[in-house]
Coordinates of C-alpha atoms and ligand atoms in Angstrom, one line a residue:
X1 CA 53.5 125.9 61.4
X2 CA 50.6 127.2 59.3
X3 CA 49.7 131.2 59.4
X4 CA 52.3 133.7 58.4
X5 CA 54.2 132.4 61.7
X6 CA 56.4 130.2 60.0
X7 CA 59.8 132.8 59.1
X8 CA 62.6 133.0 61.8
X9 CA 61.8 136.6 61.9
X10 CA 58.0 136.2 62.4
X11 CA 57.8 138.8 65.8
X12 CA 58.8 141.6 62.7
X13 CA 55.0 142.0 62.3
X14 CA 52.9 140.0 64.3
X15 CA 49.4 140.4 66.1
X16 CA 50.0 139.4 69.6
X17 CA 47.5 138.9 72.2
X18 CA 48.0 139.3 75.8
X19 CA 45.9 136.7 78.0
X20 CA 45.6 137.8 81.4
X21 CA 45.1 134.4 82.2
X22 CA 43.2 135.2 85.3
X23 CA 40.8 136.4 83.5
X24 CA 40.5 134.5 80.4
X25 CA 38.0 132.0 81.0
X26 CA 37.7 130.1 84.1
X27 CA 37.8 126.0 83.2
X28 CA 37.3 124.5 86.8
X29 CA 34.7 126.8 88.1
X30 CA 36.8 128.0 90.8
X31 CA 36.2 132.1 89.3
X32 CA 39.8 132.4 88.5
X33 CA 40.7 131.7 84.9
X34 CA 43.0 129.0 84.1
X35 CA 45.2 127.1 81.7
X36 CA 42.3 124.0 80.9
X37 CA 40.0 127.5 80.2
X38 CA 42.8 128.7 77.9
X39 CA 43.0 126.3 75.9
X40 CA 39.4 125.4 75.2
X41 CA 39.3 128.7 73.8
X42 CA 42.0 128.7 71.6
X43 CA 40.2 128.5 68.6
X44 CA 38.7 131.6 69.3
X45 CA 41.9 133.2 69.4
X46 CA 42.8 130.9 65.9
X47 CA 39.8 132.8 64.4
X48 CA 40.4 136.3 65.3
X49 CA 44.1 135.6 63.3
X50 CA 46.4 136.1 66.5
X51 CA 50.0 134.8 65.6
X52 CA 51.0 134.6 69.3
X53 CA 50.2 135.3 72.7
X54 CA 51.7 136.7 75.5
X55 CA 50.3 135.6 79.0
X56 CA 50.9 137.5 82.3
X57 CA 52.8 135.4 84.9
X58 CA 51.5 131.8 85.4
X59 CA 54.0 130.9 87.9
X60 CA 53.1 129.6 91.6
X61 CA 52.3 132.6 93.5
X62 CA 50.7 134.3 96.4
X63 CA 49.6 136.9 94.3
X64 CA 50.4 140.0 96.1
X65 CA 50.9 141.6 93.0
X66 CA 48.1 139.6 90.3
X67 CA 50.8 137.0 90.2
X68 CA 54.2 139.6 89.2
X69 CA 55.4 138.1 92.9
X70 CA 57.2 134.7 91.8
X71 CA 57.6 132.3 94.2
X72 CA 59.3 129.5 91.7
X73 CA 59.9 130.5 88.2
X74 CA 60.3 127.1 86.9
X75 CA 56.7 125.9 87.6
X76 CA 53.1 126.8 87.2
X77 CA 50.6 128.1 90.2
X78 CA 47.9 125.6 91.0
X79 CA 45.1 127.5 90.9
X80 CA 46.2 128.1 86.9
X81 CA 46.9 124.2 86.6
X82 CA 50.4 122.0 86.3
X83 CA 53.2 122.4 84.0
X84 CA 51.9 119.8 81.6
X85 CA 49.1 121.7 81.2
X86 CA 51.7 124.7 80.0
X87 CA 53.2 122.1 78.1
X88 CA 50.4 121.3 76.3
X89 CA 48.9 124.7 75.7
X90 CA 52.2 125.7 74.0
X91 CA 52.3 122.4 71.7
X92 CA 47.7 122.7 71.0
X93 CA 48.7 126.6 70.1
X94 CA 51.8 125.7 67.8
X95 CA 49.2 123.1 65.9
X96 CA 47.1 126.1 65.6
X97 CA 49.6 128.7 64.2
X98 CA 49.9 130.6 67.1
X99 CA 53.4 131.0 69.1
X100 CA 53.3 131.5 72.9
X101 CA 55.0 134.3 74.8
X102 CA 55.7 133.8 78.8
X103 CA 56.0 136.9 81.3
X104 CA 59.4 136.5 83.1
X105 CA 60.1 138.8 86.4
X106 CA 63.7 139.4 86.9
X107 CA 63.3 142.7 89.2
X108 CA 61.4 140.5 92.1
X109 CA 60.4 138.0 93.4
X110 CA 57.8 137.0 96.1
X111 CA 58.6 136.9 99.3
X112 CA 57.7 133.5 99.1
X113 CA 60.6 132.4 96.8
X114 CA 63.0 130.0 98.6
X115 CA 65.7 132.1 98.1
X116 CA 64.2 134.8 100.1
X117 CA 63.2 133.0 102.5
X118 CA 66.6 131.4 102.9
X119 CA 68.0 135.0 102.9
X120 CA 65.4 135.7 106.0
X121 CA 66.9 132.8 107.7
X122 CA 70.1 133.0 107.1
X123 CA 70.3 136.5 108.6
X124 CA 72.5 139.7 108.1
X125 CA 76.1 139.5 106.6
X126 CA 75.2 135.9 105.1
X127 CA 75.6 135.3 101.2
X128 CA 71.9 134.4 101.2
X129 CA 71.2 138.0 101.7
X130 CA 73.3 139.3 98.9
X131 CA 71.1 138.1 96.4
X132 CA 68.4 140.7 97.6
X133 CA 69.2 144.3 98.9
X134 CA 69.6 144.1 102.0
X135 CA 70.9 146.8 104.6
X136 CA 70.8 148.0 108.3
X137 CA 68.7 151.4 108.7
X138 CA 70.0 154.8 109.4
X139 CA 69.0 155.9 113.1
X140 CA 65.3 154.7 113.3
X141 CA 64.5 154.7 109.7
X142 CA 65.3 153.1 106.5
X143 CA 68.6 153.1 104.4
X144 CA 67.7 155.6 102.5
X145 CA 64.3 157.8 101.0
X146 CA 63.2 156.2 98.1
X147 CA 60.0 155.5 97.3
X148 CA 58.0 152.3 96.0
X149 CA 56.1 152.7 92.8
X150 CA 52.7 151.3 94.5
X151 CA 52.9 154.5 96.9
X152 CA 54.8 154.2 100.7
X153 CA 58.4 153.9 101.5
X154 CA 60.6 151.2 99.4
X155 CA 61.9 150.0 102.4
X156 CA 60.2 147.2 105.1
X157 CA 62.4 146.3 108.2
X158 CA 62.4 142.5 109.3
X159 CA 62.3 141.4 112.9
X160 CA 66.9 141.3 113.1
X161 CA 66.8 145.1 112.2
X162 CA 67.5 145.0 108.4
X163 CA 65.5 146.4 105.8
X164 CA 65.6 145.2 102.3
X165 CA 64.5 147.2 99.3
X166 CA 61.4 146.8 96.9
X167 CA 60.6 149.0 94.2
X168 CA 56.9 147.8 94.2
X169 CA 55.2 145.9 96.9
X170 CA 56.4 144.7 100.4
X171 CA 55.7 141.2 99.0
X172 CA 58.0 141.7 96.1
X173 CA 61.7 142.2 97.3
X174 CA 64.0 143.3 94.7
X175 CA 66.6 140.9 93.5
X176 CA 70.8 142.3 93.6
X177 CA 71.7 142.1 89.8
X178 CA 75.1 142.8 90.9
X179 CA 75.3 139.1 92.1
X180 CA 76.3 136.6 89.6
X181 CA 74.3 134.2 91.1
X182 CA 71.2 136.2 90.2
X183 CA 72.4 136.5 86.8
X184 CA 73.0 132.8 86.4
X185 CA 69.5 131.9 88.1
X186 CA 67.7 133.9 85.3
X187 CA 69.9 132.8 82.4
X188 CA 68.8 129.3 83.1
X189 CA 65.1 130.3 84.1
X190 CA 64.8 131.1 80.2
X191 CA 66.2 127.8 78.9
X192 CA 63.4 125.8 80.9
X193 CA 61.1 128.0 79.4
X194 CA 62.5 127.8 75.8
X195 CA 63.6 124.1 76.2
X196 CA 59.4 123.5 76.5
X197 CA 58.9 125.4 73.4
X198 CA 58.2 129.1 74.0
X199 CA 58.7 131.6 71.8
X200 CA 59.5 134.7 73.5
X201 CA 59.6 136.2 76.9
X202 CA 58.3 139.3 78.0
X203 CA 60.6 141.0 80.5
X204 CA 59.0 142.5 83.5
X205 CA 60.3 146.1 84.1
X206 CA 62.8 145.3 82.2
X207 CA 64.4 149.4 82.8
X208 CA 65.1 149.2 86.4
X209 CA 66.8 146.2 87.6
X210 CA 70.2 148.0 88.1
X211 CA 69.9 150.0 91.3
X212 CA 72.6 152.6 92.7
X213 CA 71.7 152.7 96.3
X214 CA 74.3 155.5 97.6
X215 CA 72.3 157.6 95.8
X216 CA 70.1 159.9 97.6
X217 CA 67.8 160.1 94.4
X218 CA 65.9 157.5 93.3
X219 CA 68.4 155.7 91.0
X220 CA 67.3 152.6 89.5
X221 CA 66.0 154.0 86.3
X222 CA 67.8 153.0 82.9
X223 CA 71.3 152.2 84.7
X224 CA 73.8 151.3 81.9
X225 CA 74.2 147.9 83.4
X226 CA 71.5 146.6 82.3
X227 CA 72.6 146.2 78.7
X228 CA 75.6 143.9 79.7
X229 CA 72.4 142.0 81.2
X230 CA 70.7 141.3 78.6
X231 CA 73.3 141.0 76.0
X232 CA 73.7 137.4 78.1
X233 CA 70.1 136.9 77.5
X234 CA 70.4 137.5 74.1
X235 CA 73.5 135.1 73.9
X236 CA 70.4 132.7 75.1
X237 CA 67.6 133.3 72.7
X238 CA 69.9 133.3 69.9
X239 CA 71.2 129.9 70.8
X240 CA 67.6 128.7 70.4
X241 CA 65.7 128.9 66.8
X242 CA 63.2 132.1 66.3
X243 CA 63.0 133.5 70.1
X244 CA 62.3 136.6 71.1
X245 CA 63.0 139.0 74.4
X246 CA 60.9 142.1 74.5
X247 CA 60.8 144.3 76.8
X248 CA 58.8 146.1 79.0
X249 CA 60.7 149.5 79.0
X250 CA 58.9 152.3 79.9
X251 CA 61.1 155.6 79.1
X252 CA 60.4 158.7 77.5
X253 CA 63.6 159.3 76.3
X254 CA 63.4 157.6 72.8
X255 CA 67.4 157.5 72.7
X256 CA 67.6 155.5 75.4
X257 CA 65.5 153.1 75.1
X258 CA 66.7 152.6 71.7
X259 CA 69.7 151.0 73.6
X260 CA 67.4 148.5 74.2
X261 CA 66.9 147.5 71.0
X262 CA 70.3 147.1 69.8
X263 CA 71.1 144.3 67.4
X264 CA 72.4 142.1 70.1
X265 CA 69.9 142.8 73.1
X266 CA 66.5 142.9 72.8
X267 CA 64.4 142.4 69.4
X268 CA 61.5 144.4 70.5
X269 CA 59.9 146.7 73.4
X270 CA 56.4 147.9 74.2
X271 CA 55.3 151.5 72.4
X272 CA 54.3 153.2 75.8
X273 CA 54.5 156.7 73.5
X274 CA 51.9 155.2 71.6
X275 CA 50.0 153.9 74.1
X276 CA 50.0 157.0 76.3
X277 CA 49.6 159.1 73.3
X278 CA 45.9 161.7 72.9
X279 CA 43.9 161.2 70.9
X280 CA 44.6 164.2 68.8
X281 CA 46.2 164.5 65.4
X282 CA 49.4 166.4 65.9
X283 CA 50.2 164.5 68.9
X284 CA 49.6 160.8 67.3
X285 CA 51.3 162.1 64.2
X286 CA 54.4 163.4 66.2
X287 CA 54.3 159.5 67.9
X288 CA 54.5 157.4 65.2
X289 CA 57.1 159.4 64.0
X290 CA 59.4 159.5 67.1
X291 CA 58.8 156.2 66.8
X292 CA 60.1 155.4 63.7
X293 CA 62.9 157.5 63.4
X294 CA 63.6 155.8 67.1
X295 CA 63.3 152.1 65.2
X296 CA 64.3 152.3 61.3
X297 CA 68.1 153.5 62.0
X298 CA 68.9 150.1 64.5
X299 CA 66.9 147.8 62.0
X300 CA 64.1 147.2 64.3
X301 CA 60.2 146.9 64.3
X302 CA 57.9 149.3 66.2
X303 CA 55.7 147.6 68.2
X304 CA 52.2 149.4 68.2
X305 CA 50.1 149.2 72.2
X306 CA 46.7 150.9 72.8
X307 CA 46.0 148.9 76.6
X308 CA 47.6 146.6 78.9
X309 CA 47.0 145.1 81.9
X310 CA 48.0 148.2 84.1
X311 CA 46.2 150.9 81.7
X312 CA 42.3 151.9 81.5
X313 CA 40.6 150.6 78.9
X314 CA 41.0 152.3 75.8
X315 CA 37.1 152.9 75.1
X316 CA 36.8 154.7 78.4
X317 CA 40.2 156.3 78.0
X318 CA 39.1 158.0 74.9
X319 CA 36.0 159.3 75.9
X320 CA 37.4 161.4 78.5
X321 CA 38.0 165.1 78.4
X322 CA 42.0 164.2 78.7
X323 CA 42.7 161.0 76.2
X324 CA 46.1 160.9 76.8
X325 CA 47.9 158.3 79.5
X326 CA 49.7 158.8 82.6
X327 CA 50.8 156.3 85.1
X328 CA 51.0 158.8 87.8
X329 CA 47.7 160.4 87.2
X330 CA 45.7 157.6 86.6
X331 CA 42.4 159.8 86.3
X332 CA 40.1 157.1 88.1
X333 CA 36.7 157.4 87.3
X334 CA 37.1 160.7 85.5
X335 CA 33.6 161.0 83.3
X336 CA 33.7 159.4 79.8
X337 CA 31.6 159.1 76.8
X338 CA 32.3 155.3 75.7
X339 CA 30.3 156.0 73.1
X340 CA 32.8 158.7 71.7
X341 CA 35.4 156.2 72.9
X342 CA 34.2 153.4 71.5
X343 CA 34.2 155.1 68.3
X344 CA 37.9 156.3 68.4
X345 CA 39.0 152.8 69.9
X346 CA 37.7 151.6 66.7
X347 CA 39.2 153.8 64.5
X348 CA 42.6 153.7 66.9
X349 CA 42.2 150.0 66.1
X350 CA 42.6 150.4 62.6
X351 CA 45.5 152.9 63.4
X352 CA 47.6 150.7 65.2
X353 CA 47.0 147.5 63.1
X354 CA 48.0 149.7 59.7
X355 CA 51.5 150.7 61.0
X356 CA 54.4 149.1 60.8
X357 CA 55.8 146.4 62.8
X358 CA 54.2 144.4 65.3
X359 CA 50.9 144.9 67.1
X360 CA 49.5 143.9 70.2
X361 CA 45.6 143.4 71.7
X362 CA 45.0 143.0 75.1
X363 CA 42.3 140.3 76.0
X364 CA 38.7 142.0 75.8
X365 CA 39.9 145.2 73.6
X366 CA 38.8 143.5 70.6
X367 CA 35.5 143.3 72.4
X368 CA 35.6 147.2 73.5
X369 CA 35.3 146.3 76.8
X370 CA 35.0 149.3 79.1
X371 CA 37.0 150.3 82.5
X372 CA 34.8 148.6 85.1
X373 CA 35.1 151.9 87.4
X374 CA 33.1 150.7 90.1
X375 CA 34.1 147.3 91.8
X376 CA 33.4 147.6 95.1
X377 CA 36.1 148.8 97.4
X378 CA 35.9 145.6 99.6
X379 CA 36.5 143.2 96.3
X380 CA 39.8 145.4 94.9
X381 CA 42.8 143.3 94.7
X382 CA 45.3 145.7 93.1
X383 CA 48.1 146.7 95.6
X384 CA 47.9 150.4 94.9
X385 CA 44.6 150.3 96.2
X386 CA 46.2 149.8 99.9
X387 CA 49.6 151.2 99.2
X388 CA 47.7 154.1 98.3
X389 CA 46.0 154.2 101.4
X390 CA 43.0 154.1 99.3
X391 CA 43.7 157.1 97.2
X392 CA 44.2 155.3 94.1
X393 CA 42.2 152.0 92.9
X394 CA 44.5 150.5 90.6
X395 CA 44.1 148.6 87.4
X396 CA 41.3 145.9 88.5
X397 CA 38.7 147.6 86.0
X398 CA 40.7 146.8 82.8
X399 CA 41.6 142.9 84.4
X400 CA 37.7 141.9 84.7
X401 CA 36.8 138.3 83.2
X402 CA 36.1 138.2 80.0
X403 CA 32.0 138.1 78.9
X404 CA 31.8 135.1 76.4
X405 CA 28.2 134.3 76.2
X406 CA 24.7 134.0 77.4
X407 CA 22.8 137.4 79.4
X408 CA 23.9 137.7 82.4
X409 CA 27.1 136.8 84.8
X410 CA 29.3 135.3 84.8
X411 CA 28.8 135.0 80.8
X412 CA 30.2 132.2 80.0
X413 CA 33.0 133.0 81.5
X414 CA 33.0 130.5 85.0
X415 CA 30.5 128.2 86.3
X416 CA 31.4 129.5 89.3
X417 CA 31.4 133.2 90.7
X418 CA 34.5 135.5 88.6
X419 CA 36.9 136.4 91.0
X420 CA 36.2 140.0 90.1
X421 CA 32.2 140.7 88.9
X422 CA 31.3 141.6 85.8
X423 CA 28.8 144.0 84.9
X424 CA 25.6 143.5 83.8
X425 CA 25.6 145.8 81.2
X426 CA 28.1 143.3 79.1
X427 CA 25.3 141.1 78.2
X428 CA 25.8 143.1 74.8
X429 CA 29.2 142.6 74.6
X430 CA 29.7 139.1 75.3
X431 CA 31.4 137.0 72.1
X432 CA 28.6 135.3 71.7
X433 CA 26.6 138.7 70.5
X434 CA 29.5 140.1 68.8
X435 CA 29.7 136.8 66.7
X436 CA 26.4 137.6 65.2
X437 CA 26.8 141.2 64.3
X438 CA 29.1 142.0 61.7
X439 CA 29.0 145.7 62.9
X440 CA 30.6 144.6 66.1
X441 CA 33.7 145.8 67.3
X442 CA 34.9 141.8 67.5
X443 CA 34.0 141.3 63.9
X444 CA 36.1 144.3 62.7
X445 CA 39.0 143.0 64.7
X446 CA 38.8 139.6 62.8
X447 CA 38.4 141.4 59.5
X448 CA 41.2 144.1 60.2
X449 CA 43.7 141.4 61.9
X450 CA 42.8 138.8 58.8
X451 CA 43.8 141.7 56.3
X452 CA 46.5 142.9 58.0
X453 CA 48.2 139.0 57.7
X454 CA 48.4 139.6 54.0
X455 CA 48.5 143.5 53.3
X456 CA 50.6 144.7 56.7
X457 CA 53.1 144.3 59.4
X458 CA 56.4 144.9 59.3
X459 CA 58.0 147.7 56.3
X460 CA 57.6 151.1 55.7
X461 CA 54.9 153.9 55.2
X462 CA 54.7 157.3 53.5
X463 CA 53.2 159.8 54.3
X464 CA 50.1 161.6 52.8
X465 CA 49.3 165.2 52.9
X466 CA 45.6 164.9 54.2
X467 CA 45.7 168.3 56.0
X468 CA 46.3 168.3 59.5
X469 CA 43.1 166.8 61.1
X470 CA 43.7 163.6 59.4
X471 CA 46.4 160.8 59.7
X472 CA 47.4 159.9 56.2
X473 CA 50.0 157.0 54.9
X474 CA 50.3 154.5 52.1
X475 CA 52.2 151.1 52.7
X476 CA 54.3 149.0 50.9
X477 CA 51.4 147.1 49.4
X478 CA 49.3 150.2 48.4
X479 CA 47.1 150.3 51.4
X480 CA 46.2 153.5 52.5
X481 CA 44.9 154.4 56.2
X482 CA 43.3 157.2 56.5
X483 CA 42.3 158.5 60.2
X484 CA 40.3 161.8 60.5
X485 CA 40.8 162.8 64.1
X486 CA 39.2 166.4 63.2
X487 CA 35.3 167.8 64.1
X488 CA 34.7 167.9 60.5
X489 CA 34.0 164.8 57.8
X490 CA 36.9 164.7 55.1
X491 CA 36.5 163.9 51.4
X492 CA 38.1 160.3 50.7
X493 CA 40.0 159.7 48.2
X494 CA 38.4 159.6 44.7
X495 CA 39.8 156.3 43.4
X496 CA 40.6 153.0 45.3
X497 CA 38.7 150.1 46.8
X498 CA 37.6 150.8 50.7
X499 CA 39.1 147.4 52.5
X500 CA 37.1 148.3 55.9
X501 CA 36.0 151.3 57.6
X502 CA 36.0 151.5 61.7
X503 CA 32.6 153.2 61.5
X504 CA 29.8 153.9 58.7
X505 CA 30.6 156.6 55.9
X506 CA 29.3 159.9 54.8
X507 CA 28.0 159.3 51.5
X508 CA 31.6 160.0 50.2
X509 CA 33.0 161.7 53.2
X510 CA 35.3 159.7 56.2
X511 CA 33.4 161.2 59.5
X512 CA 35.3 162.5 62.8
X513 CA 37.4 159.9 64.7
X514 CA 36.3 157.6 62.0
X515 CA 39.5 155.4 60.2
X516 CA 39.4 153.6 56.7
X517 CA 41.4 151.4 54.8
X518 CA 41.2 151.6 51.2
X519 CA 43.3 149.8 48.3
X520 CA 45.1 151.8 46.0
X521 CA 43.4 151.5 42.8
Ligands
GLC601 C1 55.0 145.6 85.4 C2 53.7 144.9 85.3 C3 52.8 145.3 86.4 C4 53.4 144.9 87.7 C5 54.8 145.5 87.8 C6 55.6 144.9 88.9 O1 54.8 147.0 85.3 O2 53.1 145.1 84.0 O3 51.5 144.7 86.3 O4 52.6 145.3 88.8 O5 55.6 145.4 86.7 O6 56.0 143.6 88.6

């Protein structure tokens, strides 16, 4: 395989993309993207010097939950296109260098998956149901208080009585990890996907499929079981050439989900620190740290995240008053600058691809796509919105189709009408535009991911004292990243080549929230 994607250990410092395929680009003009729209654009993601991607789930699905509600895990949802298709997306990537990553969901399923339906059937007492938790209420009410992460009880009641659990939606009913069959089911779910050539798997809330229901807490969080778990999925990968399990592991205790990582589990797991981290210097600083003492003692790479699927868009996140990140205060439609945050998503670009390990873009960053903030209420898909009781809208305004070209919607994207609208305002952003401006944020992506191939990734850095405004670190092969998150410009360094700059210079002065990388001389 051509690119720098050809070593066993190539996940050590890759750029991976995330395609939220729904949103990519639309190839049958039904508004939704799909798998034909895919891969007519992989070239694009060729040239912006990706070495894999990761796509959400692809798998049939009502999509209660933007497809995270799996109704078969061995087979593709229509309105994506057929498992051929897959098949031949994974093979026309491979021919261009680039390694594909599926989403697998072990905490749910849809309520549309045989299995629960069978369990529905079969009814209470039967081994059907002991693959879900199911389990007869307490007086009027539910087994016991806990709560759903999408907002109401996680707890629905079906017509014998019983009530079965679900951490997130009412659609998605948890699976019982305690039951071997459950285990075996998943084991095998990964060897269809490896036995058609993937090269990873992304593990869905991969923290809190062990449950302790007798607790009154909430206790599903981190359980020690699951590292028995996936030392059998690790037995798996390993029996296949050069794939990876990383995990979605959101915890702020960095010793535990160093567990994670052990050499015989998973080989790497999202940087939600990172990600969640302001945009401030001692707080970044204290970050990348943590994370790296969390990493270099069990031998393995960071992984650096600045947006998802579930987060706002880093442009608007950045030009808020509060930068930094929290899944339970979301701050919807709190007033931004984007063009502050456009600024430090730049120079956070830089950031993130100059540290070591692994990196990962999420479709439309590399365009500096905004949070669309205001899809109309009667068009939001996300769950929370109704969970909520429409207190929170959710994460549709960082899943918005992509702009590709031309001035107006649907850009390129669809012949038809995107299943979410675009705005209007993107006519500026669209590929197209950003393909003729070497200023844009596109093109510094393509230079700054094409340098990082042969000057970054996985090793080590060192720190420079800069002061404490500005990030400062050499790596192994004498490129220096300098970040000055202060008011004031800095002086730059008096010898050395500048490599790239995330925004125009001061004479010889690096400006605020302004990043540079330079060669040592
Ligand atoms: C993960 C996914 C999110 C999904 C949830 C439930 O956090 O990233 O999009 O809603 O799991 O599957």
């Amino acid at each position: 395989m051509p690119g720098n994607t050809s070593t066993p250990e190539w996940w050590r410092g890759a750029a991976i993309y995330q395609v939220y395929l729904r949103s990519f680009a639309d190839g049958n003009g039904d508004g939704t993207g799909d798998l034909a729209g895919l891969r007519s654009r992989l070239p694009y993601l060729a040239d912006l010097g990706v070495d894999a991607i990761w796509l959400n789930p692809w798998y049939p699905s009502p999509m209660a939950d933007g497809g995270y509600d799996v109704a078969d895990y061995r087979s593709i949802e229509p309105v994506f296109g057929t498992l051929a298709e897959a098949e031949k997306l994974i093979e026309e990537a491979h021919d261009l260098g680039i390694r594909t990553i599926v989403d697998v969901v072990p905490n749910h399923a849809s309520d549309q998956h045989a299995w629960f339906q069978e369990a529905l059937a079969a009814g209470p007492g039967s081994e059907a149901r002991e693959r879900f938790w199911f389990r007869p209420g307490v007086g009027d009410g539910p087994p016991n208080g806990w709560k759903s992460i999408f907002g109401g009880p996680a707890w629905t009641q079906v017509p014998d009585g019983e009530w079965y659990l679900h951490l997130f939606a009412p659609e998605q009913p948890d699976f019982n990890w305690t039951n071997p069959l459950v285990r075996e089911e998943f084991l095998d779910v990964l060897r269809f996907w490896f036995d058609r050539g993937v090269d990873g798997v992304r593990i869905d809330s991969a923290a809190v499929i062990v449950k302790d229901l007798d607790s009154v807490e909430e206790s599903y969080t981190d359980h020690d079981g699951v590292h028995e778990i996936y030392r059998e999925w690790r037995r798996v990968s390993d029996s296949y050439d050069a794939r990876i399990l990383i995990g979605e592991v959101w915890l702020p205790d960095q010793e535990r989900f160093a567990k994670y990582l052990r050499p015989d589990e998973l080989h790497t797991a999202f940087n939600f620190d990172f990600l969640s981290s302001a945009w401030e210097p001692a707080a970044l600083r204290d970050s990348i740290d943590l994370t790296l003492a969390t990493h270099v003692p069990i031998g393995a790479p960071a992984t650096w995240v600045l947006s998802n699927h579930d987060v706002a868009r880093p442009v608007t996140r950045y030009g808020r008053a509060v930068t930094s990140w929290d899944n339970q205060e979301r701050r919807d439609g709190m007033p931004s600058d984007l063009e502050l945050g456009r600024r430090r998503a730049r120079a956070a670009a830089l950031l993130a691809m100059a540290l070591p390990g692994s990196v990962y873009v999420y479709q439309g960053e590399e365009l500096g796509l905004n949070e669309v903030e205001d899809i109309p209420e009667e068009l939001i898909d996300d769950p929370m919105w109704e969970r909520s009781g429409h207190t929170v809208r959710g994460r549709d305004g960082c899943r918005v189709p992509l702009p590709w070209s031309g001035t107006e919607p649907p850009f390129g994207y669809s012949t038809g009408e995107p299943w979410l609208p675009q705005p209007a305002g993107w006519r500026d952003l669209t590929v197209e535009a950003q393909e003729a401006d070497a200023g844009s944020m596109l093109s510094l992506y393509r230079t700054a991911l094409r340098l990082r191939r042969e000057l970054l990734g996985d090793g080590t850095l060192t720190w420079l004292p800069y002061g404490d405004e500005v990030i400062a670190f050499r790596r192994d092969s004498g490129l220096v990243c300098l970040v000055n998150l202060g008011a004031e410009p800095v002086a730059l360094p008096e010898t050395g080549s500048v490599l790239l700059a995330s925004g125009p210079l001061d004479g010889g002065l690096l400006p605020s929230d302004t990043a540079i990388w330079i060669m040592e001389a």
